[in-house]
Amino acid sequence: MHIQHSDADPEAPTTDRLLRGLNAEQLAAVTLPARPALILAGAGSGKTRVLTTRIAWLLQTGQVSPGGLMAVTFTNKASKEMQARLSAMLPINVRGMWIGTFHGLCNRFLRAHWKLAGLPQGFQILDTADSLSAVKRIIKAMQLDEERFVPKQVSWFIAGAKEDGLRAKDVEIHDGQTQKLAEIYKAYEDQCLREGVVDFAELLLRAYELMRDNEALREHYRHRFQHILVDEFQDTNRLQYAWLKMFAGPHGAVFAVGDDDQSIYGFRGALVGNMADFEREFHVDKVIKLEQNYRSFGNILDAANHLIDRNSKRLGKNLRTDQGPGEPVRIFESTSDFAEAQWFLEEAQQLHRSGTARSEIAVLYRSNAQSRVIESALFNAGIPYRVYGGLRFFERAEVKHALSYLRLIENPNDDTSFLRVVNFPTRGIGARTIELLQDSARQTGRSLFQSVGSVAGKGGSNLAQFTGLIERMQQATRGLTLRDIIEHMLAETGLIDFYRADKEGADRVENLEELMNAAEAFVTQEGFGRDAVALPVDELSPGTLASRNTSRDVPGIQLDAPVTPDAETGEIMSPLAAFLTHASLEAGDNQAQAGQDAIQLMTIHSAKGLEFDSVFITGLEEGLFPHENSLQSNDGLEEERRLMYVAITRARKRLYLSFSQTRLLHGQTRYNVKSRFVEELPEANVRWLTPRNQAFGSGYAREYKSAWERGTGLGSMIGAGRVESSPVPKAMQDSRSATSSSGQQLRQGQSVFHNKFGEGVIVTLEGAGEEARAQVNFGRHGMKWLALSVAKLTPVD
DNA sequence: TGCCTGAATTTTTTT
DNA sequence: AATTCAGGCA
């Protein structure tokens, strides 16, 4: 069965409204025939619009029914946005459609076929922290050295193996170490299965394997999903790509949208190469490029284009805009991270006074540690701000405790949850007791909960009380609403009282109350569990997988899920189980100070996909950005450059770049050289707010610093133009100074020139006379120790 | 059991 | 600098 493209006339009046306003490339992409397609969508080129319009167009022209397409994203946010936009375009129920994250869709798939997948019906999902603690338990149980098998690394190894599609038996053994790692992996696998839990990577791998090994199922789904759309394709890892191929089949109409220039997740396994592979393996005959940018002004876009052009491995793409040049990109050099923050503060205030909303001002930085100075500047000035990142709602300790109790009510054999709360709040169950319990459980191959009876003594009776508590709660919460279940649990376990008694527990009590609200919202608003409820009812009722989208039946495939146990609601899982799944899969927004007009602070990674009127990229220093750990390989550097590209293209109207000569990091002062990325921008689109120095430590910057330290306002300094350099104060020429071989006076923080290494900054000076040595930061050439009697260092001013 | 001290440890992050 | 974590001790 092949749908003819000519069936759908893009000019038909019904689709006219949908397609209005699209440019030529967008229109071409949206109305492509049902064949594999690759869309190279530059930043700000209307990628999401193309994706959603494509879906709407396919539906409206009758080429596919809502059940016959699947749309995959990486984040919940992206999938929600897609659903929201789609339901605004068409009067359809988006809920039952297969639009979601890789993990969400896999969850849905495995819920429907739990038996075939070899999972317990009510399997729960481990988040990263849960999975780490499971690994820790294994390492302890196997009596391995935690120095040699660092739990985090082991956990990373297991996830990495899964993402390469490898089971424990498939892991390549090179030496004793990998041998042991494979054993740990195996034990971990067994443990997860025993406890009825899966980790994130497992969701994907298991779904992939089930499709691979079950031909009837594979045929069914390949036939069913006539269209598969993938967002952010450049971020797919090996397993995700294999998964897509499995669902699509060799000729499936996969509509992949991505931007190789925005691939910034290589460090966690994303393979940009998947784009080229896809083009080749699916025989994509024409790649459509969306190069018209609707976001930024010309100077910003030119700067971005020029910068990214330095990367070697590119599919090739150049963004253009009709918006005119706009403001130049402004660059500021400061003496310290503190001064940089103050400068930002002044500029941001200025922007705000001239009409920019605070929420349209963003500060982007490479690493989280950089936010602190900026935060404190904003805090002291009393300006509202919001920091992204950090602990999210469902990851907070008190919330995790509460969730663990809930999971035990649902499944008492969940050892991870058992251990988390067995003695919290404390009930006299110590480490020794737990050890005995674990030994017994290990010997009999049962869960901790099941083994409680085998521990005698005081610890044993305390344990019995604990299991009694869980059993009582199981009874008492039967039939209650989700909110009431949680309320009951919080009271019964003493959790809420514990935090009420704690004089610093007010926030935690609030979060627990918030948990009840979240549960209630989950039940009412969401109609609970779009992801958790396996399939829309229409697919379940016949008891086979044949759906109305397929022209022929696929006999013999029974759904694993009991068919509609609750006639009224069609519920397949209990609301509690569904809510727990939701909590794992969707960690919840970070503290959303919603409603406040606040300045936005975030890492560049978390800024991806967002846009702001004014963007400040701070800390543009060698070692920080590009980060020193990335410089080992050229690939690493190119990824950093793409990161810079992403950062630049977040800005609509104004872009500010700043770097600092000095930065307090991890408790010590670092002397940095300005980032190469600053130099890689075209002169024509840039304006320096400070004189463009040939090197650091210019007279201007020193004068600037001393003016600042005297308390002179920065704003006045900016307009003041170049200030003549002043001699270095006598006080600074003490122990921190030395004389170079050429007889020049050197001091800490001094910019110097070396014939081989180029420009650098003196970080440390030691010894005197013949013994004098200097540690110099040469930026891209790294940090060097030089003997001053030998090395020729010329001060630069 | 819980409190204290010392040591380590710091790229980027979603699910 | 700040936070987390393990281990020792009362």
PDB file of N, CA and C in Angstrom, chain A residues 307 310 620-623 625-627 630-631 634 637 640-641 644 673-681 692 778-782:
ATOM      1  N   LEU A 307      31.716  32.195  12.346  1.00  0.00           N
ATOM      2  CA  LEU A 307      32.361  31.356  13.355  1.00  0.00           C
ATOM      3  C   LEU A 307      32.245  29.877  13.003  1.00  0.00           C
ATOM      4  N   ARG A 310      34.369  27.702  10.462  1.00  0.00           N
ATOM      5  CA  ARG A 310      35.681  27.146  10.756  1.00  0.00           C
ATOM      6  C   ARG A 310      35.640  25.647  11.012  1.00  0.00           C
ATOM      7  N   LEU A 620      34.115  34.259  28.312  1.00  0.00           N
ATOM      8  CA  LEU A 620      34.724  33.784  27.069  1.00  0.00           C
ATOM      9  C   LEU A 620      36.238  33.750  27.217  1.00  0.00           C
ATOM     10  N   GLU A 621      36.704  32.723  27.916  1.00  0.00           N
ATOM     11  CA  GLU A 621      38.130  32.617  28.196  1.00  0.00           C
ATOM     12  C   GLU A 621      38.628  31.228  27.840  1.00  0.00           C
ATOM     13  N   GLU A 622      39.816  31.175  27.329  1.00  0.00           N
ATOM     14  CA  GLU A 622      40.436  29.889  27.027  1.00  0.00           C
ATOM     15  C   GLU A 622      40.480  29.047  28.301  1.00  0.00           C
ATOM     16  N   GLY A 623      40.121  27.835  28.204  1.00  0.00           N
ATOM     17  CA  GLY A 623      40.132  26.967  29.376  1.00  0.00           C
ATOM     18  C   GLY A 623      38.741  26.829  29.970  1.00  0.00           C
ATOM     19  N   PHE A 625      35.912  28.352  28.112  1.00  0.00           N
ATOM     20  CA  PHE A 625      35.093  28.238  26.918  1.00  0.00           C
ATOM     21  C   PHE A 625      35.906  28.672  25.728  1.00  0.00           C
ATOM     22  N   PRO A 626      36.488  27.786  24.957  1.00  0.00           N
ATOM     23  CA  PRO A 626      36.386  26.336  25.044  1.00  0.00           C
ATOM     24  C   PRO A 626      36.938  25.785  26.351  1.00  0.00           C
ATOM     25  N   HIS A 627      36.236  24.795  26.880  1.00  0.00           N
ATOM     26  CA  HIS A 627      36.644  24.204  28.138  1.00  0.00           C
ATOM     27  C   HIS A 627      37.916  23.395  27.954  1.00  0.00           C
ATOM     28  N   SER A 630      38.023  19.861  26.756  1.00  0.00           N
ATOM     29  CA  SER A 630      37.564  19.552  25.404  1.00  0.00           C
ATOM     30  C   SER A 630      38.697  19.679  24.384  1.00  0.00           C
ATOM     31  N   LEU A 631      39.836  20.188  24.840  1.00  0.00           N
ATOM     32  CA  LEU A 631      40.887  20.541  23.883  1.00  0.00           C
ATOM     33  C   LEU A 631      41.746  19.365  23.446  1.00  0.00           C
ATOM     34  N   ASN A 634      40.247  17.363  18.312  1.00  0.00           N
ATOM     35  CA  ASN A 634      39.669  18.364  17.433  1.00  0.00           C
ATOM     36  C   ASN A 634      38.147  18.299  17.469  1.00  0.00           C
ATOM     37  N   LEU A 637      36.973  20.352  20.301  1.00  0.00           N
ATOM     38  CA  LEU A 637      36.998  21.788  20.025  1.00  0.00           C
ATOM     39  C   LEU A 637      35.846  22.183  19.105  1.00  0.00           C
ATOM     40  N   GLU A 640      32.753  22.491  21.017  1.00  0.00           N
ATOM     41  CA  GLU A 640      32.720  23.749  21.767  1.00  0.00           C
ATOM     42  C   GLU A 640      32.320  24.904  20.837  1.00  0.00           C
ATOM     43  N   ARG A 641      32.826  24.839  19.620  1.00  0.00           N
ATOM     44  CA  ARG A 641      32.505  25.914  18.682  1.00  0.00           C
ATOM     45  C   ARG A 641      31.019  25.875  18.324  1.00  0.00           C
ATOM     46  N   MET A 644      29.253  27.564  21.002  1.00  0.00           N
ATOM     47  CA  MET A 644      29.311  29.014  20.836  1.00  0.00           C
ATOM     48  C   MET A 644      28.296  29.455  19.781  1.00  0.00           C
ATOM     49  N   VAL A 673      43.359  33.747  29.296  1.00  0.00           N
ATOM     50  CA  VAL A 673      43.519  34.427  28.019  1.00  0.00           C
ATOM     51  C   VAL A 673      42.157  34.446  27.350  1.00  0.00           C
ATOM     52  N   LYS A 674      41.866  35.476  26.603  1.00  0.00           N
ATOM     53  CA  LYS A 674      40.532  35.543  26.002  1.00  0.00           C
ATOM     54  C   LYS A 674      40.319  34.379  25.033  1.00  0.00           C
ATOM     55  N   SER A 675      39.082  33.980  24.930  1.00  0.00           N
ATOM     56  CA  SER A 675      38.733  32.818  24.113  1.00  0.00           C
ATOM     57  C   SER A 675      39.047  33.051  22.642  1.00  0.00           C
ATOM     58  N   ARG A 676      39.490  31.989  21.998  1.00  0.00           N
ATOM     59  CA  ARG A 676      39.728  32.082  20.552  1.00  0.00           C
ATOM     60  C   ARG A 676      38.444  32.420  19.808  1.00  0.00           C
ATOM     61  N   PHE A 677      37.304  32.064  20.421  1.00  0.00           N
ATOM     62  CA  PHE A 677      36.042  32.323  19.732  1.00  0.00           C
ATOM     63  C   PHE A 677      35.778  33.816  19.565  1.00  0.00           C
ATOM     64  N   VAL A 678      36.321  34.602  20.480  1.00  0.00           N
ATOM     65  CA  VAL A 678      36.171  36.049  20.341  1.00  0.00           C
ATOM     66  C   VAL A 678      36.907  36.513  19.089  1.00  0.00           C
ATOM     67  N   GLU A 679      38.068  35.928  18.887  1.00  0.00           N
ATOM     68  CA  GLU A 679      38.882  36.318  17.730  1.00  0.00           C
ATOM     69  C   GLU A 679      38.304  35.799  16.419  1.00  0.00           C
ATOM     70  N   GLU A 680      37.512  34.783  16.522  1.00  0.00           N
ATOM     71  CA  GLU A 680      37.007  34.166  15.300  1.00  0.00           C
ATOM     72  C   GLU A 680      35.793  34.896  14.725  1.00  0.00           C
ATOM     73  N   LEU A 681      35.388  35.962  15.379  1.00  0.00           N
ATOM     74  CA  LEU A 681      34.236  36.705  14.876  1.00  0.00           C
ATOM     75  C   LEU A 681      34.710  37.769  13.889  1.00  0.00           C
ATOM     76  N   ARG A 692      40.324  47.257  21.908  1.00  0.00           N
ATOM     77  CA  ARG A 692      40.708  45.912  21.519  1.00  0.00           C
ATOM     78  C   ARG A 692      42.202  45.758  21.727  1.00  0.00           C
ATOM     79  N   PHE A 778      49.334  29.978  28.542  1.00  0.00           N
ATOM     80  CA  PHE A 778      49.398  30.373  27.141  1.00  0.00           C
ATOM     81  C   PHE A 778      48.105  30.042  26.397  1.00  0.00           C
ATOM     82  N   GLY A 779      47.031  29.937  27.140  1.00  0.00           N
ATOM     83  CA  GLY A 779      45.746  29.679  26.484  1.00  0.00           C
ATOM     84  C   GLY A 779      45.771  28.379  25.724  1.00  0.00           C
ATOM     85  N   ARG A 780      45.700  28.450  24.434  1.00  0.00           N
ATOM     86  CA  ARG A 780      45.574  27.215  23.655  1.00  0.00           C
ATOM     87  C   ARG A 780      46.840  26.378  23.683  1.00  0.00           C
ATOM     88  N   HIS A 781      47.960  26.986  24.074  1.00  0.00           N
ATOM     89  CA  HIS A 781      49.170  26.185  24.207  1.00  0.00           C
ATOM     90  C   HIS A 781      49.315  25.599  25.603  1.00  0.00           C
ATOM     91  N   GLY A 782      48.392  25.944  26.435  1.00  0.00           N
ATOM     92  CA  GLY A 782      48.380  25.342  27.770  1.00  0.00           C
ATOM     93  C   GLY A 782      49.219  26.097  28.786  1.00  0.00           C
TER      94      GLY A 782
END
